[in-house]
Amino acid sequence: MPLTLYYHPISQPSRSVLTFLRLTGIEYQTKVIDIMRGETRGPEYAKINPAQTVPAINDDGFILGESEAIVRYLINARKVGEEFYPSDPKIRAQVDKYFPFHHNTVRPVLLKNFIANFADLFPPEMTESGLEKYKEEVKNCLGQFEEIYLKDQKFIAGDKLTIADIFAVMELTLAVDHTDCDLKDFPKTKAYIARC
């Protein structure tokens, strides 16, 4: 039985896992869970992922949520890690170093900006701070991203694409493609997205 990925295409974490599956050639099937219609909060999906978020996987009865945990599990279970998560401890440390920044800075800032750009789709309490505030936060976030992770290298951990880049580019492309995020002041980020 192939691995089942429960996901929604608007979810950046879902797209990170989906991209990883495609890049590694792991056999999988998908089941869309419509987050816009509240399907993650239904009793059926709660049995799959009690956290009621996407993505989640079912790997022959082993069920796991959280995108980063899913990707790391697949690296170990399917032995596909060397290319996207090198065993060299220094490179791996650079990959690992990015994830707290991703989860604490990149994802929350870009997600808030996305929600503010589509305020009519979300409850008022999610959009009350306003778009102008988020524009400044996005600029700060991208500035930090360039200064810390793209200062003098092509990808987050050096010269090759890793799982850190997969997660980063999924967040960045959503912001660039679907919000008013402007990269004219961030040429490194723009070039990075094109490379990825």
Coordinates of N, CA and C in Angstrom, one line a residue:
M1 N 0.8 -1.2 0.0 CA 0.0 0.0 0.0 C 0.9 1.2 0.0
P2 N 0.7 2.1 -1.0 CA 1.6 3.3 -1.0 C 1.2 4.3 0.1
L3 N 2.2 5.1 0.4 CA 2.0 6.1 1.4 C 0.9 7.1 1.0
T4 N 0.0 7.5 2.0 CA -1.0 8.4 1.7 C -0.7 9.8 2.3
L5 N -0.7 10.8 1.5 CA -0.5 12.2 2.0 C -1.8 12.9 2.1
Y6 N -2.2 13.3 3.3 CA -3.4 14.2 3.5 C -2.9 15.6 3.4
Y7 N -3.4 16.4 2.5 CA -2.9 17.7 2.3 C -3.9 18.6 1.7
H8 N -3.6 19.9 1.6 CA -4.3 20.9 0.9 C -3.3 21.7 0.1
P9 N -3.6 22.0 -1.2 CA -2.7 22.7 -2.0 C -2.3 24.1 -1.6
I10 N -3.2 24.8 -0.8 CA -2.9 26.1 -0.4 C -1.9 26.1 0.8
S11 N -1.8 25.0 1.5 CA -0.9 24.9 2.7 C 0.5 24.7 2.3
Q12 N 1.3 25.7 2.7 CA 2.8 25.6 2.4 C 3.4 24.4 3.0
P13 N 3.1 24.0 4.2 CA 3.7 22.8 4.7 C 3.3 21.5 3.9
S14 N 2.1 21.5 3.5 CA 1.6 20.4 2.6 C 2.4 20.4 1.3
R15 N 2.6 21.6 0.7 CA 3.4 21.6 -0.6 C 4.8 21.2 -0.4
S16 N 5.4 21.5 0.8 CA 6.8 21.1 1.1 C 6.9 19.6 1.1
V17 N 6.0 18.9 1.7 CA 6.0 17.5 1.8 C 5.8 16.9 0.4
L18 N 4.8 17.4 -0.3 CA 4.5 17.0 -1.7 C 5.7 17.2 -2.6
T19 N 6.4 18.3 -2.5 CA 7.6 18.6 -3.3 C 8.7 17.6 -3.0
F20 N 8.9 17.3 -1.7 CA 9.9 16.3 -1.3 C 9.6 14.9 -1.9
L21 N 8.3 14.5 -1.8 CA 7.9 13.2 -2.3 C 8.2 13.2 -3.8
R22 N 7.9 14.2 -4.5 CA 8.1 14.2 -6.0 C 9.6 14.2 -6.3
L23 N 10.4 15.0 -5.6 CA 11.8 15.1 -5.9 C 12.5 13.7 -5.6
T24 N 12.1 13.0 -4.6 CA 12.7 11.8 -4.2 C 12.2 10.5 -4.9
G25 N 11.0 10.7 -5.5 CA 10.5 9.5 -6.2 C 9.8 8.5 -5.3
I26 N 9.5 8.9 -4.1 CA 8.7 8.0 -3.2 C 7.3 7.9 -3.7
E27 N 6.9 6.6 -3.8 CA 5.5 6.3 -4.3 C 4.5 6.8 -3.2
Y28 N 3.5 7.5 -3.7 CA 2.5 8.0 -2.8 C 1.1 8.2 -3.5
Q29 N 0.1 8.4 -2.7 CA -1.2 8.8 -3.2 C -1.6 10.0 -2.3
T30 N -2.6 10.8 -2.8 CA -3.0 12.0 -2.0 C -4.5 11.9 -1.7
K31 N -4.8 12.6 -0.6 CA -6.2 12.8 -0.3 C -6.2 14.3 0.2
V32 N -7.0 15.1 -0.6 CA -7.2 16.5 -0.3 C -8.1 16.7 0.9
I33 N -7.6 17.4 1.9 CA -8.4 17.8 3.1 C -8.7 19.3 2.9
D34 N -9.9 19.7 2.7 CA -10.2 21.1 2.4 C -10.2 21.9 3.6
I35 N -9.1 22.6 3.9 CA -9.0 23.5 5.1 C -9.9 24.7 5.0
M36 N -10.2 25.1 3.8 CA -11.1 26.3 3.7 C -12.6 25.9 4.0
R37 N -12.9 24.7 4.0 CA -14.3 24.2 4.4 C -14.3 23.6 5.7
G38 N -13.1 23.6 6.4 CA -13.1 23.1 7.8 C -12.9 21.6 7.9
E39 N -12.5 20.9 6.9 CA -12.4 19.5 6.9 C -11.4 19.0 7.9
T40 N -10.4 19.8 8.3 CA -9.4 19.4 9.3 C -10.1 19.3 10.6
R41 N -11.2 19.9 10.8 CA -11.8 19.9 12.2 C -12.9 18.8 12.3
G42 N -13.1 18.1 11.2 CA -14.1 17.0 11.3 C -13.6 15.8 12.1
P43 N -14.6 15.0 12.5 CA -14.2 13.8 13.4 C -13.4 12.8 12.6
E44 N -13.7 12.7 11.3 CA -12.9 11.7 10.5 C -11.4 12.0 10.4
Y45 N -11.1 13.3 10.1 CA -9.7 13.7 10.0 C -9.1 13.8 11.4
A46 N -9.8 14.1 12.4 CA -9.2 14.1 13.8 C -8.7 12.7 14.2
K47 N -9.3 11.6 13.6 CA -8.7 10.3 13.8 C -7.4 10.1 13.2
I48 N -7.2 10.8 12.1 CA -5.9 10.7 11.3 C -4.9 11.6 12.0
N49 N -5.3 12.9 12.3 CA -4.3 13.8 12.9 C -5.1 14.6 14.0
P50 N -4.9 14.2 15.2 CA -5.6 14.8 16.3 C -5.3 16.3 16.4
A51 N -4.1 16.8 15.9 CA -3.8 18.2 15.9 C -4.7 19.0 14.9
Q52 N -5.3 18.2 14.0 CA -6.3 18.7 13.0 C -5.6 19.8 12.1
T53 N -4.4 19.5 11.6 CA -3.7 20.3 10.7 C -3.3 19.4 9.5
V54 N -3.0 20.1 8.4 CA -2.3 19.4 7.3 C -0.9 19.9 7.2
P55 N 0.0 19.0 6.7 CA -0.2 17.7 6.2 C -0.2 16.6 7.3
A56 N -0.5 15.4 6.8 CA -0.3 14.2 7.6 C -0.1 13.1 6.7
I57 N 0.5 12.0 7.1 CA 0.7 10.8 6.3 C 0.2 9.6 7.0
N58 N -0.1 8.6 6.2 CA -0.4 7.3 6.7 C 0.5 6.4 5.9
D59 N 1.5 5.8 6.5 CA 2.5 4.9 5.9 C 2.3 3.5 6.4
D60 N 1.4 2.8 5.7 CA 1.0 1.4 6.1 C 0.7 1.3 7.6
G61 N -0.2 2.3 8.0 CA -0.7 2.2 9.4 C 0.0 3.1 10.3
F62 N 1.2 3.6 9.9 CA 1.9 4.6 10.8 C 1.5 6.0 10.4
I63 N 0.8 6.7 11.3 CA 0.3 8.0 11.0 C 1.1 9.0 11.7
L64 N 1.4 10.1 10.9 CA 2.3 11.2 11.4 C 1.9 12.5 10.8
G65 N 1.8 13.5 11.7 CA 1.6 14.9 11.2 C 2.8 15.7 11.4
E66 N 2.7 17.0 11.0 CA 3.8 17.9 11.1 C 4.8 17.7 9.9
S67 N 4.8 18.7 9.1 CA 5.6 18.6 7.8 C 7.1 18.2 8.0
E68 N 7.7 18.9 8.9 CA 9.2 18.7 9.1 C 9.4 17.3 9.6
A69 N 8.5 16.8 10.6 CA 8.7 15.5 11.1 C 8.4 14.4 10.0
I70 N 7.5 14.7 9.1 CA 7.1 13.8 8.0 C 8.3 13.7 7.1
V71 N 8.9 14.8 6.7 CA 10.1 14.7 5.8 C 11.3 14.0 6.5
R72 N 11.5 14.3 7.7 CA 12.7 13.6 8.4 C 12.4 12.1 8.5
Y73 N 11.1 11.8 8.8 CA 10.7 10.3 8.9 C 11.0 9.7 7.5
L74 N 10.5 10.3 6.5 CA 10.7 9.7 5.1 C 12.2 9.6 4.8
I75 N 13.0 10.5 5.1 CA 14.4 10.4 4.9 C 15.0 9.2 5.5
N76 N 14.6 8.9 6.8 CA 15.1 7.7 7.5 C 14.4 6.4 7.0
A77 N 13.1 6.5 6.8 CA 12.4 5.2 6.5 C 12.7 4.8 5.0
R78 N 12.8 5.7 4.1 CA 13.0 5.4 2.7 C 14.4 5.5 2.3
K79 N 15.3 5.9 3.2 CA 16.7 6.0 2.8 C 17.0 6.9 1.6
V80 N 16.3 8.1 1.6 CA 16.5 9.0 0.5 C 17.1 10.4 1.0
G81 N 17.8 10.3 2.1 CA 18.2 11.6 2.7 C 19.5 12.2 2.2
E82 N 20.4 11.5 1.7 CA 21.7 12.1 1.4 C 21.7 13.3 0.5
E83 N 20.9 13.2 -0.5 CA 20.8 14.3 -1.5 C 20.2 15.6 -0.9
F84 N 19.2 15.5 -0.1 CA 18.4 16.6 0.4 C 18.7 16.9 1.9
Y85 N 19.4 16.0 2.5 CA 19.7 16.1 4.0 C 21.0 15.4 4.2
P86 N 22.1 16.0 3.7 CA 23.4 15.4 3.7 C 23.9 14.9 5.1
S87 N 24.6 13.8 5.1 CA 25.1 13.3 6.4 C 26.3 14.0 6.9
D88 N 26.9 14.8 6.1 CA 28.0 15.7 6.6 C 27.5 16.5 7.8
P89 N 28.1 16.4 9.0 CA 27.5 17.1 10.1 C 27.5 18.6 10.0
K90 N 28.4 19.2 9.3 CA 28.4 20.6 9.2 C 27.3 21.1 8.2
I91 N 27.1 20.4 7.1 CA 26.0 20.8 6.2 C 24.7 20.6 6.9
R92 N 24.5 19.4 7.6 CA 23.3 19.1 8.2 C 23.0 20.1 9.3
A93 N 24.0 20.6 10.0 CA 23.8 21.6 11.0 C 23.3 22.9 10.4
Q94 N 23.7 23.2 9.2 CA 23.2 24.4 8.5 C 21.8 24.3 8.1
V95 N 21.4 23.1 7.7 CA 20.0 22.8 7.4 C 19.2 22.9 8.7
D96 N 19.6 22.3 9.7 CA 18.9 22.3 11.0 C 18.8 23.7 11.6
K97 N 19.8 24.5 11.4 CA 19.8 25.8 11.9 C 18.7 26.7 11.3
Y98 N 18.3 26.4 10.1 CA 17.3 27.2 9.4 C 15.9 27.0 10.0
F99 N 15.6 25.8 10.4 CA 14.2 25.4 10.7 C 13.6 26.3 11.9
P100 N 14.3 26.6 12.9 CA 13.7 27.5 13.9 C 13.4 28.8 13.4
F101 N 14.3 29.4 12.5 CA 14.0 30.6 11.9 C 12.8 30.5 11.0
H102 N 12.7 29.4 10.3 CA 11.5 29.2 9.4 C 10.2 29.2 10.2
H103 N 10.2 28.4 11.2 CA 9.0 28.3 12.0 C 8.6 29.5 12.9
N104 N 9.6 30.2 13.3 CA 9.4 31.4 14.2 C 9.4 32.7 13.5
T105 N 9.9 32.8 12.3 CA 10.0 34.1 11.6 C 9.3 34.0 10.2
V106 N 9.9 33.2 9.3 CA 9.5 33.2 7.9 C 8.0 32.8 7.8
R107 N 7.7 31.7 8.3 CA 6.3 31.2 8.2 C 5.3 32.1 8.8
P108 N 5.4 32.5 10.1 CA 4.4 33.3 10.7 C 4.2 34.7 10.0
V109 N 5.3 35.3 9.6 CA 5.2 36.6 9.0 C 4.6 36.5 7.6
L110 N 5.0 35.6 6.8 CA 4.5 35.5 5.5 C 3.0 35.0 5.5
L111 N 2.7 34.2 6.5 CA 1.3 33.7 6.6 C 0.4 34.8 7.0
K112 N 0.8 35.7 8.0 CA 0.0 36.8 8.3 C -0.2 37.7 7.2
N113 N 0.8 38.0 6.4 CA 0.7 38.8 5.2 C -0.2 38.2 4.2
F114 N -0.2 36.9 4.0 CA -1.1 36.2 3.1 C -2.5 36.4 3.5
I115 N -2.8 36.2 4.8 CA -4.1 36.3 5.3 C -4.6 37.7 5.2
A116 N -3.8 38.7 5.5 CA -4.2 40.1 5.3 C -4.5 40.5 3.9
N117 N -3.8 39.9 2.9 CA -4.1 40.1 1.5 C -5.4 39.5 1.1
F118 N -5.9 38.5 1.8 CA -7.1 37.9 1.4 C -8.1 37.9 2.6
A119 N -8.2 39.1 3.2 CA -9.0 39.3 4.4 C -10.4 38.8 4.3
D120 N -11.0 38.9 3.1 CA -12.4 38.5 2.9 C -12.6 37.0 3.0
L121 N -11.5 36.2 3.0 CA -11.7 34.8 3.1 C -11.5 34.3 4.5
F122 N -11.0 35.2 5.4 CA -10.7 34.8 6.8 C -11.6 35.6 7.8
P123 N -11.7 35.0 9.0 CA -12.5 35.7 10.1 C -11.8 37.0 10.4
P124 N -12.6 38.0 10.8 CA -12.0 39.4 11.1 C -10.9 39.3 12.1
E125 N -11.0 38.5 13.1 CA -10.0 38.4 14.2 C -8.6 38.0 13.7
M126 N -8.6 37.4 12.5 CA -7.3 37.0 11.9 C -6.7 38.1 11.1
T127 N -7.4 39.1 10.8 CA -6.9 40.2 9.9 C -7.0 41.6 10.5
E128 N -7.2 41.6 11.8 CA -7.5 42.9 12.4 C -6.3 43.9 12.5
S129 N -5.1 43.3 12.4 CA -3.9 44.2 12.5 C -3.6 45.0 11.3
G130 N -4.1 44.6 10.2 CA -3.9 45.4 9.0 C -2.7 45.1 8.1
L131 N -2.9 45.4 6.9 CA -1.8 45.0 5.9 C -0.6 45.8 6.0
E132 N -0.6 47.1 6.3 CA 0.5 47.9 6.4 C 1.6 47.4 7.4
K133 N 1.1 47.0 8.5 CA 2.0 46.4 9.6 C 2.7 45.2 9.0
Y134 N 2.0 44.4 8.3 CA 2.7 43.1 7.8 C 3.7 43.4 6.7
K135 N 3.5 44.5 5.9 CA 4.4 44.8 4.9 C 5.8 45.1 5.5
E136 N 5.8 45.8 6.6 CA 7.1 46.1 7.3 C 7.7 44.8 7.8
E137 N 6.9 44.0 8.4 CA 7.4 42.7 8.9 C 7.9 41.8 7.8
V138 N 7.3 41.8 6.7 CA 7.8 41.1 5.5 C 9.2 41.6 5.1
K139 N 9.3 42.9 5.0 CA 10.6 43.5 4.7 C 11.7 43.1 5.7
N140 N 11.4 43.1 7.0 CA 12.4 42.7 8.0 C 12.7 41.2 7.8
C141 N 11.7 40.4 7.6 CA 11.9 39.0 7.5 C 12.8 38.7 6.3
L142 N 12.5 39.3 5.1 CA 13.3 39.0 3.9 C 14.7 39.6 4.1
G143 N 14.9 40.7 4.8 CA 16.2 41.2 5.1 C 17.0 40.3 5.9
Q144 N 16.4 39.7 6.9 CA 17.1 38.7 7.8 C 17.5 37.5 7.0
F145 N 16.5 37.0 6.2 CA 16.7 35.8 5.4 C 17.9 36.0 4.4
E146 N 18.0 37.1 3.8 CA 19.2 37.4 2.9 C 20.5 37.5 3.7
E147 N 20.4 38.2 4.8 CA 21.7 38.5 5.5 C 22.2 37.2 6.2
I148 N 21.3 36.4 6.7 CA 21.7 35.2 7.5 C 21.9 34.0 6.5
Y149 N 21.0 33.8 5.6 CA 21.0 32.5 4.9 C 21.5 32.6 3.4
L150 N 21.5 33.8 2.9 CA 21.9 33.9 1.5 C 23.1 34.8 1.3
K151 N 23.7 35.1 2.4 CA 24.8 36.1 2.3 C 25.8 35.9 1.2
D152 N 26.4 34.7 1.2 CA 27.4 34.5 0.1 C 27.3 33.0 -0.4
Q153 N 26.1 32.5 -0.5 CA 25.9 31.2 -1.0 C 24.6 31.1 -1.8
K154 N 24.5 30.0 -2.6 CA 23.4 29.8 -3.5 C 22.1 29.3 -2.8
F155 N 22.3 28.5 -1.8 CA 21.2 27.9 -1.1 C 21.4 28.0 0.4
I156 N 20.5 27.6 1.2 CA 20.5 27.8 2.7 C 21.8 27.2 3.3
A157 N 22.1 26.0 2.9 CA 23.2 25.2 3.5 C 24.4 25.1 2.6
G158 N 24.5 26.0 1.6 CA 25.7 25.9 0.7 C 25.3 26.0 -0.8
D159 N 25.9 25.1 -1.6 CA 25.7 25.1 -3.0 C 24.7 24.1 -3.6
K160 N 24.0 23.4 -2.7 CA 23.0 22.4 -3.2 C 21.7 22.6 -2.4
L161 N 20.6 22.3 -3.1 CA 19.3 22.4 -2.6 C 19.1 21.3 -1.5
T162 N 18.5 21.7 -0.4 CA 18.2 20.7 0.7 C 16.8 20.9 1.2
I163 N 16.4 20.1 2.2 CA 15.0 20.2 2.7 C 14.8 21.6 3.2
A164 N 15.8 22.3 3.7 CA 15.5 23.6 4.2 C 15.1 24.5 3.1
D165 N 15.7 24.4 1.9 CA 15.3 25.2 0.8 C 13.8 24.8 0.3
I166 N 13.5 23.6 0.3 CA 12.1 23.2 -0.1 C 11.1 23.9 0.8
F167 N 11.3 23.9 2.1 CA 10.4 24.6 3.0 C 10.4 26.1 2.8
A168 N 11.6 26.7 2.6 CA 11.7 28.1 2.4 C 11.0 28.6 1.2
V169 N 11.3 27.9 0.1 CA 10.8 28.4 -1.2 C 9.2 28.2 -1.3
M170 N 8.7 27.2 -0.6 CA 7.2 27.1 -0.6 C 6.6 28.3 0.1
E171 N 7.2 28.8 1.2 CA 6.6 30.0 1.8 C 6.9 31.2 1.0
L172 N 8.1 31.3 0.4 CA 8.4 32.5 -0.4 C 7.6 32.7 -1.6
T173 N 7.4 31.5 -2.3 CA 6.6 31.6 -3.6 C 5.2 32.0 -3.3
L174 N 4.6 31.5 -2.3 CA 3.2 31.9 -2.0 C 3.1 33.4 -1.7
A175 N 4.0 33.9 -1.0 CA 4.0 35.4 -0.7 C 4.2 36.2 -2.0
V176 N 5.2 35.7 -2.8 CA 5.5 36.5 -4.0 C 4.4 36.4 -5.1
D177 N 3.9 35.2 -5.2 CA 2.9 34.9 -6.3 C 1.5 35.4 -5.9
H178 N 1.1 35.4 -4.6 CA -0.3 35.6 -4.3 C -0.5 36.8 -3.3
T179 N 0.5 37.6 -3.0 CA 0.3 38.8 -2.2 C 1.0 40.0 -2.9
D180 N 1.0 41.1 -2.2 CA 1.6 42.3 -2.7 C 3.1 42.3 -2.4
C181 N 3.7 41.2 -2.0 CA 5.1 41.2 -1.6 C 6.0 41.5 -2.9
D182 N 6.8 42.5 -2.7 CA 7.7 43.0 -3.8 C 9.1 42.7 -3.5
L183 N 9.8 42.0 -4.4 CA 11.2 41.7 -4.2 C 12.2 42.6 -4.8
K184 N 11.8 43.8 -5.2 CA 12.7 44.7 -5.9 C 13.9 45.1 -5.0
D185 N 13.7 45.1 -3.7 CA 14.7 45.4 -2.7 C 15.4 44.2 -2.2
F186 N 15.1 43.0 -2.7 CA 15.6 41.8 -2.3 C 16.1 40.9 -3.4
P187 N 17.1 41.3 -4.1 CA 17.6 40.6 -5.3 C 18.1 39.2 -5.0
K188 N 18.7 39.0 -3.9 CA 19.2 37.7 -3.5 C 18.1 36.7 -3.4
T189 N 17.0 37.2 -2.7 CA 15.8 36.3 -2.6 C 15.2 36.0 -3.9
K190 N 15.1 37.0 -4.8 CA 14.5 36.8 -6.1 C 15.3 35.8 -6.9
A191 N 16.6 35.9 -6.9 CA 17.5 34.9 -7.6 C 17.4 33.6 -7.0
Y192 N 17.3 33.5 -5.6 CA 17.2 32.3 -4.9 C 16.0 31.5 -5.3
I193 N 14.8 32.2 -5.4 CA 13.6 31.5 -5.8 C 13.7 31.0 -7.2
A194 N 14.3 31.7 -8.1 CA 14.5 31.2 -9.4 C 15.4 30.0 -9.5
R195 N 16.5 30.0 -8.6 CA 17.3 28.8 -8.6 C 16.6 27.6 -8.1
C196 N 15.8 27.8 -7.0 CA 15.1 26.6 -6.4 C 14.0 26.1 -7.4

